[in-house]
XYZ file of C-alpha atoms in Angstrom:
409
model
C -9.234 43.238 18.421
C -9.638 40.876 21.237
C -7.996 37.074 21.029
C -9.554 34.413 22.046
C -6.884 32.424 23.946
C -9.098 29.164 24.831
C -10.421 28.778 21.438
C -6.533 29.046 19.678
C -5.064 26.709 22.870
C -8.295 23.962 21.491
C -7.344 24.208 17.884
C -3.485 23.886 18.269
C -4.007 21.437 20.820
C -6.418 19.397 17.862
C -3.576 20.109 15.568
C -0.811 18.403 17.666
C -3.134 15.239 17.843
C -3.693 15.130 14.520
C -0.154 15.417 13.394
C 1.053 12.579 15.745
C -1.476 10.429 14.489
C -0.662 11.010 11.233
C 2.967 10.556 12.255
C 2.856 7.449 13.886
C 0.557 6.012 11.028
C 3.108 6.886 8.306
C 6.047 5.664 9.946
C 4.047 1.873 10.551
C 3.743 2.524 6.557
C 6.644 3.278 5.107
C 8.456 0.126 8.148
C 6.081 -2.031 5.946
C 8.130 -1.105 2.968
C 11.371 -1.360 4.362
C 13.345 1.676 3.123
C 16.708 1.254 3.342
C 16.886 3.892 6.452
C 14.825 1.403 8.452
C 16.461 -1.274 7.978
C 19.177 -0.846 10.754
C 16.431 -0.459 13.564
C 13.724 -3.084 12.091
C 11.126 -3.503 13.974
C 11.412 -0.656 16.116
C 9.733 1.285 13.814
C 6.248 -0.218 15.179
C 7.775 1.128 19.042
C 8.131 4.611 17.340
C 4.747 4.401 16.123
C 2.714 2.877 18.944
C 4.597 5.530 20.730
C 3.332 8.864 18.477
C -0.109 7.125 18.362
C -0.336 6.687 22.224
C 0.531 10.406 22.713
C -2.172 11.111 20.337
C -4.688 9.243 22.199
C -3.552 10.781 25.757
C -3.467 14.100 24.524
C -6.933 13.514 22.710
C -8.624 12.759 26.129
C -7.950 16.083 27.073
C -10.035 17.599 24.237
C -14.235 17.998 24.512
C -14.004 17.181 20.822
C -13.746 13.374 20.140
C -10.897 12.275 17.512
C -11.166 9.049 18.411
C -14.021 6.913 19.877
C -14.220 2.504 21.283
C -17.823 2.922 19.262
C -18.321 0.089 16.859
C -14.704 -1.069 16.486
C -14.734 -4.700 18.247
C -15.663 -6.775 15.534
C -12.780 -4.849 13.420
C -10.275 -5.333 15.915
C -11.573 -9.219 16.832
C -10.653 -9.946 13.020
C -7.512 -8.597 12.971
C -6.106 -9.905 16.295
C -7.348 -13.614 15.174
C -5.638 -13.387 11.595
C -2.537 -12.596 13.084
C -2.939 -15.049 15.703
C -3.647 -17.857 13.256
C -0.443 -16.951 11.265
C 1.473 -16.533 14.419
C 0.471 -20.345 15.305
C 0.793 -21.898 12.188
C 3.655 -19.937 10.215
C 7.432 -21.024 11.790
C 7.698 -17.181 12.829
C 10.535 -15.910 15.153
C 10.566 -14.041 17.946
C 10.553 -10.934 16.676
C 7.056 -11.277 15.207
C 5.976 -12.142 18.725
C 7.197 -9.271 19.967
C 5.632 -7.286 17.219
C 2.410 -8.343 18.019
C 0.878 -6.129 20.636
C 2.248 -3.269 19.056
C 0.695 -4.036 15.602
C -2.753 -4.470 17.716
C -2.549 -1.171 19.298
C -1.236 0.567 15.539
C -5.063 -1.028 13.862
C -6.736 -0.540 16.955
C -5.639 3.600 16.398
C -6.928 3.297 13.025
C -9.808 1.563 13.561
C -11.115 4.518 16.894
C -9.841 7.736 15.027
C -13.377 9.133 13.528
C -13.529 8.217 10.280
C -13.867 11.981 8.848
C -9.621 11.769 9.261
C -8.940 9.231 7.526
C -8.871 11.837 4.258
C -6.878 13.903 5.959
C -4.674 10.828 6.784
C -4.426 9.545 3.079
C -3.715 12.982 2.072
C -1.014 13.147 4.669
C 0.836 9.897 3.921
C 0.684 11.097 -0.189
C 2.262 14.027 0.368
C 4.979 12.822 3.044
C 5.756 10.149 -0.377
C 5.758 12.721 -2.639
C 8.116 14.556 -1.164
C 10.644 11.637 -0.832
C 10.038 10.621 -4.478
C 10.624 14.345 -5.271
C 14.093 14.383 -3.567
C 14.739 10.484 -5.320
C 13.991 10.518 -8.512
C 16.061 14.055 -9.768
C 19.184 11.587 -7.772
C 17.696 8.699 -9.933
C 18.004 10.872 -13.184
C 21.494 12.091 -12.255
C 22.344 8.446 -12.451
C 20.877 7.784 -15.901
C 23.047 10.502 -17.243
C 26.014 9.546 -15.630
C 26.834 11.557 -13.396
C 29.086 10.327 -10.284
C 27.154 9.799 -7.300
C 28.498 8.496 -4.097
C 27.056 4.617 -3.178
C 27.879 1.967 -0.358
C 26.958 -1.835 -1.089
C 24.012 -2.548 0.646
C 21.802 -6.220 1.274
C 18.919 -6.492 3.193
C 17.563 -10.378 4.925
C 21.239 -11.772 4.784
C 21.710 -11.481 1.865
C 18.589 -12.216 -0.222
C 18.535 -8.562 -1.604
C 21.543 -6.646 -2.648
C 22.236 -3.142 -3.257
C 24.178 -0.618 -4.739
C 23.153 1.521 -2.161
C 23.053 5.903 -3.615
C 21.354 6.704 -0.495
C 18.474 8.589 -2.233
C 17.836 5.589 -4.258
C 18.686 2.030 -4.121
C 19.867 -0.016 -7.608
C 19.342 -4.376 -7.569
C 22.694 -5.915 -8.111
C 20.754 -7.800 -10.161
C 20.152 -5.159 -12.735
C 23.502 -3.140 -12.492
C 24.474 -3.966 -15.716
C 21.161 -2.886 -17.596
C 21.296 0.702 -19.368
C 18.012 1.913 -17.743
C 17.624 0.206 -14.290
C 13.887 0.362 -13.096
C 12.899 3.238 -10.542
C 12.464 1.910 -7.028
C 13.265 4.807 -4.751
C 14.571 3.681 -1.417
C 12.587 0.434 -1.486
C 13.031 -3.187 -1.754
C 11.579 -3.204 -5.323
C 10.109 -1.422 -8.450
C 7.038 -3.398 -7.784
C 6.729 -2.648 -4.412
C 7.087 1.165 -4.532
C 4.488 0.696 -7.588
C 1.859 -1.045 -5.637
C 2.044 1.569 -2.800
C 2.054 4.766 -4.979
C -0.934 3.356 -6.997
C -2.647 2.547 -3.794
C -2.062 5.769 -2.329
C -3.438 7.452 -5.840
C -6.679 5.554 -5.329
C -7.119 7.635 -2.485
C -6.895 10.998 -4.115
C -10.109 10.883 -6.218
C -10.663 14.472 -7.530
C -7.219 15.456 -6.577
C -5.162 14.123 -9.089
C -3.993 17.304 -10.113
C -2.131 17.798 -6.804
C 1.893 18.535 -6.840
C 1.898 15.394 -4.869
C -0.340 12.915 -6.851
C 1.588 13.900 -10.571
C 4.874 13.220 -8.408
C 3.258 9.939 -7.359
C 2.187 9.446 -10.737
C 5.043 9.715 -12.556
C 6.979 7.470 -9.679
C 4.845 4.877 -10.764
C 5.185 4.950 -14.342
C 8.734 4.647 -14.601
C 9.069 2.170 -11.953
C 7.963 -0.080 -14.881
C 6.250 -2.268 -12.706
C 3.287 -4.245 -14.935
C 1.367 -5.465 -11.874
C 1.578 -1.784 -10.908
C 0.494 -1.015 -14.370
C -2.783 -3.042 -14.611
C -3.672 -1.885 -11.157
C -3.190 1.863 -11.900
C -5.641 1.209 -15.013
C -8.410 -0.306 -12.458
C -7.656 2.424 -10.490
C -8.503 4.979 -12.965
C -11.479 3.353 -14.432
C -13.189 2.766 -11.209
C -12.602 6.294 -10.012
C -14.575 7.377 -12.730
C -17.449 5.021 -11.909
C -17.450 6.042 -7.819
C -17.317 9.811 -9.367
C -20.821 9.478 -11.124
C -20.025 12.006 -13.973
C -20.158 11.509 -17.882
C -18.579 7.823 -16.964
C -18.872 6.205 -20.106
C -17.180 9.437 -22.256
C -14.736 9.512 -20.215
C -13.764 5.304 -20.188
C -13.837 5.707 -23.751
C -11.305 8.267 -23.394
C -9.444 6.417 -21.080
C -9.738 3.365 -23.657
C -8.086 6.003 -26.517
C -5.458 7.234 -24.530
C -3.968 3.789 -23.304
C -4.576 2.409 -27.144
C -2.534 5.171 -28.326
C 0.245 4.943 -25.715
C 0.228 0.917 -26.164
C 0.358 1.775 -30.285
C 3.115 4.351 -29.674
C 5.141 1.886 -27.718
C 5.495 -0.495 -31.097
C 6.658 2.609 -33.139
C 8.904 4.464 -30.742
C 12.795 3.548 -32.006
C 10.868 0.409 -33.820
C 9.525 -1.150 -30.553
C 13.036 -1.188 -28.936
C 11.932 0.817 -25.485
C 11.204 -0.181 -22.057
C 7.398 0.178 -21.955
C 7.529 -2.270 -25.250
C 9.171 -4.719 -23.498
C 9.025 -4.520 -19.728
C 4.895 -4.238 -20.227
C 3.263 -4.600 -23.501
C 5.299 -7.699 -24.303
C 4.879 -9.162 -21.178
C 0.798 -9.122 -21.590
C 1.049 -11.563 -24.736
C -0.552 -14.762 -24.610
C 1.854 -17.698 -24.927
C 0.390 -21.396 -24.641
C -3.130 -20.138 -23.204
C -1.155 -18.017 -20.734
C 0.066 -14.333 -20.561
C 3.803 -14.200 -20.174
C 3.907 -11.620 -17.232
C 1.576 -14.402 -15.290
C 5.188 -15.498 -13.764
C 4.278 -14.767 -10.341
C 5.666 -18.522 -8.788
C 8.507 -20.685 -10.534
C 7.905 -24.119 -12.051
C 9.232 -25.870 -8.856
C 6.512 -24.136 -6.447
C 3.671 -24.343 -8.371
C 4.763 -27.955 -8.956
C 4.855 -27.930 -5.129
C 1.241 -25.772 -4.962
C -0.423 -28.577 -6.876
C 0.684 -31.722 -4.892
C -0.270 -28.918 -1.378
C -4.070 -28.682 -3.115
C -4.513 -32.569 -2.966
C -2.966 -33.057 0.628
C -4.748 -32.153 4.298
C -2.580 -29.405 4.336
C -4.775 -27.517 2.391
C -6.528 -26.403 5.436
C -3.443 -25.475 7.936
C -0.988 -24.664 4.941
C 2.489 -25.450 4.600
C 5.948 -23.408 5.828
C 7.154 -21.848 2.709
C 10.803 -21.973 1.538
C 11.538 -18.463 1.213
C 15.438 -19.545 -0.080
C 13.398 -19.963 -3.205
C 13.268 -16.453 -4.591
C 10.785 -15.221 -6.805
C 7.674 -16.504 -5.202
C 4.780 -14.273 -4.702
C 0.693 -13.901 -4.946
C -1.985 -15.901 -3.600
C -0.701 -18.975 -4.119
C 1.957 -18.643 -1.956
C -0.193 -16.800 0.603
C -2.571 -19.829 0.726
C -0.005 -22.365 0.640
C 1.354 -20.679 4.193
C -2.071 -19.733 5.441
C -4.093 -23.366 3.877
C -8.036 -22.116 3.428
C -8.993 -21.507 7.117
C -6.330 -18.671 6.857
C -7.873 -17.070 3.466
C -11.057 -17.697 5.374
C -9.408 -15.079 8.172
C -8.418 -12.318 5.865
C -11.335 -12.415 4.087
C -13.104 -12.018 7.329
C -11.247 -9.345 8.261
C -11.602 -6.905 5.272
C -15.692 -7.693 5.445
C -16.101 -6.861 9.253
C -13.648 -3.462 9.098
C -15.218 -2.019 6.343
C -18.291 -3.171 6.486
C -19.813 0.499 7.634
C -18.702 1.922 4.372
C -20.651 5.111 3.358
C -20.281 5.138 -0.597
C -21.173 1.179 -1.985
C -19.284 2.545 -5.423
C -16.204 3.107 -3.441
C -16.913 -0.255 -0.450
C -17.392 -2.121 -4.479
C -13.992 -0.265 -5.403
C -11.784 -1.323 -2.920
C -12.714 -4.763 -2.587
C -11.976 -5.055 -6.240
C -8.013 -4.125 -6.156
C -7.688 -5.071 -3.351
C -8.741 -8.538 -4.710
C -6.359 -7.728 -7.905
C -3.681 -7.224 -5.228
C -4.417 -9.963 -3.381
C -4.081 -12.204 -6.965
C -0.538 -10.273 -7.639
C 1.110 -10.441 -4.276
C -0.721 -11.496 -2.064
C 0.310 -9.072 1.168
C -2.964 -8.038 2.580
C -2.365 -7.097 5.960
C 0.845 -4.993 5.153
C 0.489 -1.676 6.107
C 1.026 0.255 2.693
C -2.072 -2.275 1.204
C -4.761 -1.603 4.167
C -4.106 1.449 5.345
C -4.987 3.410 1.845
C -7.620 -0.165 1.275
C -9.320 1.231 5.076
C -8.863 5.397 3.992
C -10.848 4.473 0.514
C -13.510 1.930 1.804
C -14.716 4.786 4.368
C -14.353 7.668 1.321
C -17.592 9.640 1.530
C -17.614 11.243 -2.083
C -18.776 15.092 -2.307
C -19.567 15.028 1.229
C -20.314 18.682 3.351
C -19.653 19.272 7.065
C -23.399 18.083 7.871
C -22.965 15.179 5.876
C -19.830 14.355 7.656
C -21.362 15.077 11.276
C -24.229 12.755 10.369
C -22.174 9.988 9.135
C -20.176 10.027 12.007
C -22.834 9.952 14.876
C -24.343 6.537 12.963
């Protein structure tokens, strides 16, 4: 049996460029959600990156095989560069976002020239790598519901403006110590946050929710509690079964009969005294022409938002007052950014994904992502696009010709 040393050298050597793509990518993620672990080396995390990335890209040059290519990426990388310019100018930032800069440029530019047949491989990679640290958190996390003693160290993040009771495999708000059954929020800032990013990262796996991973993921985000998570998860579901193609409407009414009963269940269970009860279905009632949970800005900002809508401002924005806490969504986005900066991001998401191969799943992602956009408002974070970029380019039941064809276009 004869070995056929070149061939074995090519595919470990495709291997090793693969994984330190993947590597680099997922550490510019999870910086963008500030674990608690990063928070000692901040933005450093984008040097470690840009550093795995680079060695990807030098090591790819060596290979006949392209992984990545400078085809068709300029107008993609034009968009972001004058985004983040714009908010560089007209947000008050320090000097640490200056220094960021190149090194955000180069992470998109990586994502923008690997060949877009990796960028499955990539959303895959980034699920697992979360599943694996919500399978490690949220046993710890149950341990604590129980009661059982687990070592902690007070912890606050931005001077103060979070603070922790810090259990190292999970993090508990100061602000909640006191309730019974704290919300799940892993190592991250919030149970919204690590909602967000889980559902996000399930919109990727389409056909693969079955995975170890995704029902890890999945339950993650249902006990993070998280109703903006929630109602995103729901789109999330629905649409995959429109991009999919198969016995849609059967299954939507399913869908529809599954979260009736769980929503009927929840004003039964202990006589409508549980968290899902009140964290979520109590929170989507409609008080004065309003739903409740719509309590993304206080009084005082969007006060503040409506005098910014009749000034020049409008166009430039304003500096926001982050000492007011509790702020978030497009509101606040556009009162930094004003309308030439909305202008910019919309820009942006067009030209990168505008050579989309499925229009169900282009359709798809500019739909949460707009339903993000309304919630929080974070577009260019890394844990919104990156799974946003891996889904716009999905090619749904695609073969190896399929793939090859799509990729010399």
């Amino acid at each position: 049996m004869r070995i056929k040393v070149p061939k074995i050298y090519l595919y470990e050597k495709q291997t090793l460029v693969r994984l330190l793509f993947y590597s680099g990518m997922l550490i510019a993620y999870l910086g963008s959600l500030n674990p608690w672990f990063f928070w000692s080396i901040g933005a450093l995390n984008l040097v470690l990156a840009s550093s795995l990335l680079l060695g990807s890209m030098l090591l790819a040059r060596t290979m006949n095989a392209p992984f990545f290519t400078y085809e068709k990426i300029f107008f993609s990388l034009l968009s972001y560069v004058a985004i983040v310019s714009y908010q560089l100018m007209v947000n008050e930032e320090t000097l640490g976002a200056f220094l960021a800069f190149p090194f955000n440029v180069f992470i998109f530019l990586s994502l923008f020239m690997v060949r877009k047949n990796e960028l499955a491989g990539l959303a895959d990679f980034i699920s697992k790598a979360m599943g694996i640290l919500m399978l490690f958190s949220m046993p710890f996390f149950l341990l604590y519901l129980v009661g059982f003693p687990l070592p902690s160290v007070n912890a606050q993040f931005r001077d103060g403006y979070y603070t922790f009771s810090n259990y190292f495999f999970f993090l508990i708000d100061d602000r909640f110590v006191t309730t019974i059954i704290p919300r799940f929020q892993s190592v991250f800032l919030e149970p919204g946050h690590l909602g967000t990013a889980t559902t996000f990262l399930l919109f990727t796996q389409i056909g693969k929710w079955k995975k170890w991973y995704n029902i890890i993921l999945l339950v993650a985000t249902l006990i993070t509690f998280s109703l903006s998570a929630y109602l995103l998860l729901t789109a999330v579901v629905i649409l995959h079964l429109w991009i999919r193609r198969k016995h849609f409407i059967g299954k939507l009414l399913g869908v529809a009969a599954l979260f009736a009963g769980v929503i009927t269940a929840s004003f039964f269970y202990n006589d409508g005294d549980n968290m899902l009860h009140d964290l979520i279905i109590l929170r989507l009632e409609v008080e004065d022409g309003d739903i409740v949970g719509n309590n993304r800005v206080t009084e005082d900002f969007q006060a503040e938002f409506d005098n910014f809508l009749e000034s020049s401002d409008i166009f430039l924005g304003r500096d926001m007052d982050y000492d007011m806490f509790g702020n978030s969504g497009y509101q606040v986005f556009i009162y930094e950014n004003g309308l030439i900066g909305l202008f910019l991001l919309i820009a942006f998401y067009g030209l990168s994904t505008m050579r989309f191969r499925d229009r169900r799943a282009f359709v798809s992602v500019m739909f949460v992502a707009l339903l993000a956009f309304l919630a929080r408002g974070y577009l260019m974070s890394y844990n919104y696009y990156i799974p946003f970029y891996c889904m716009a380019y999905f090619l749904p039941f695609a073969d190896a010709e399929t793939e090859k064809e799509e990729e010399s276009r």
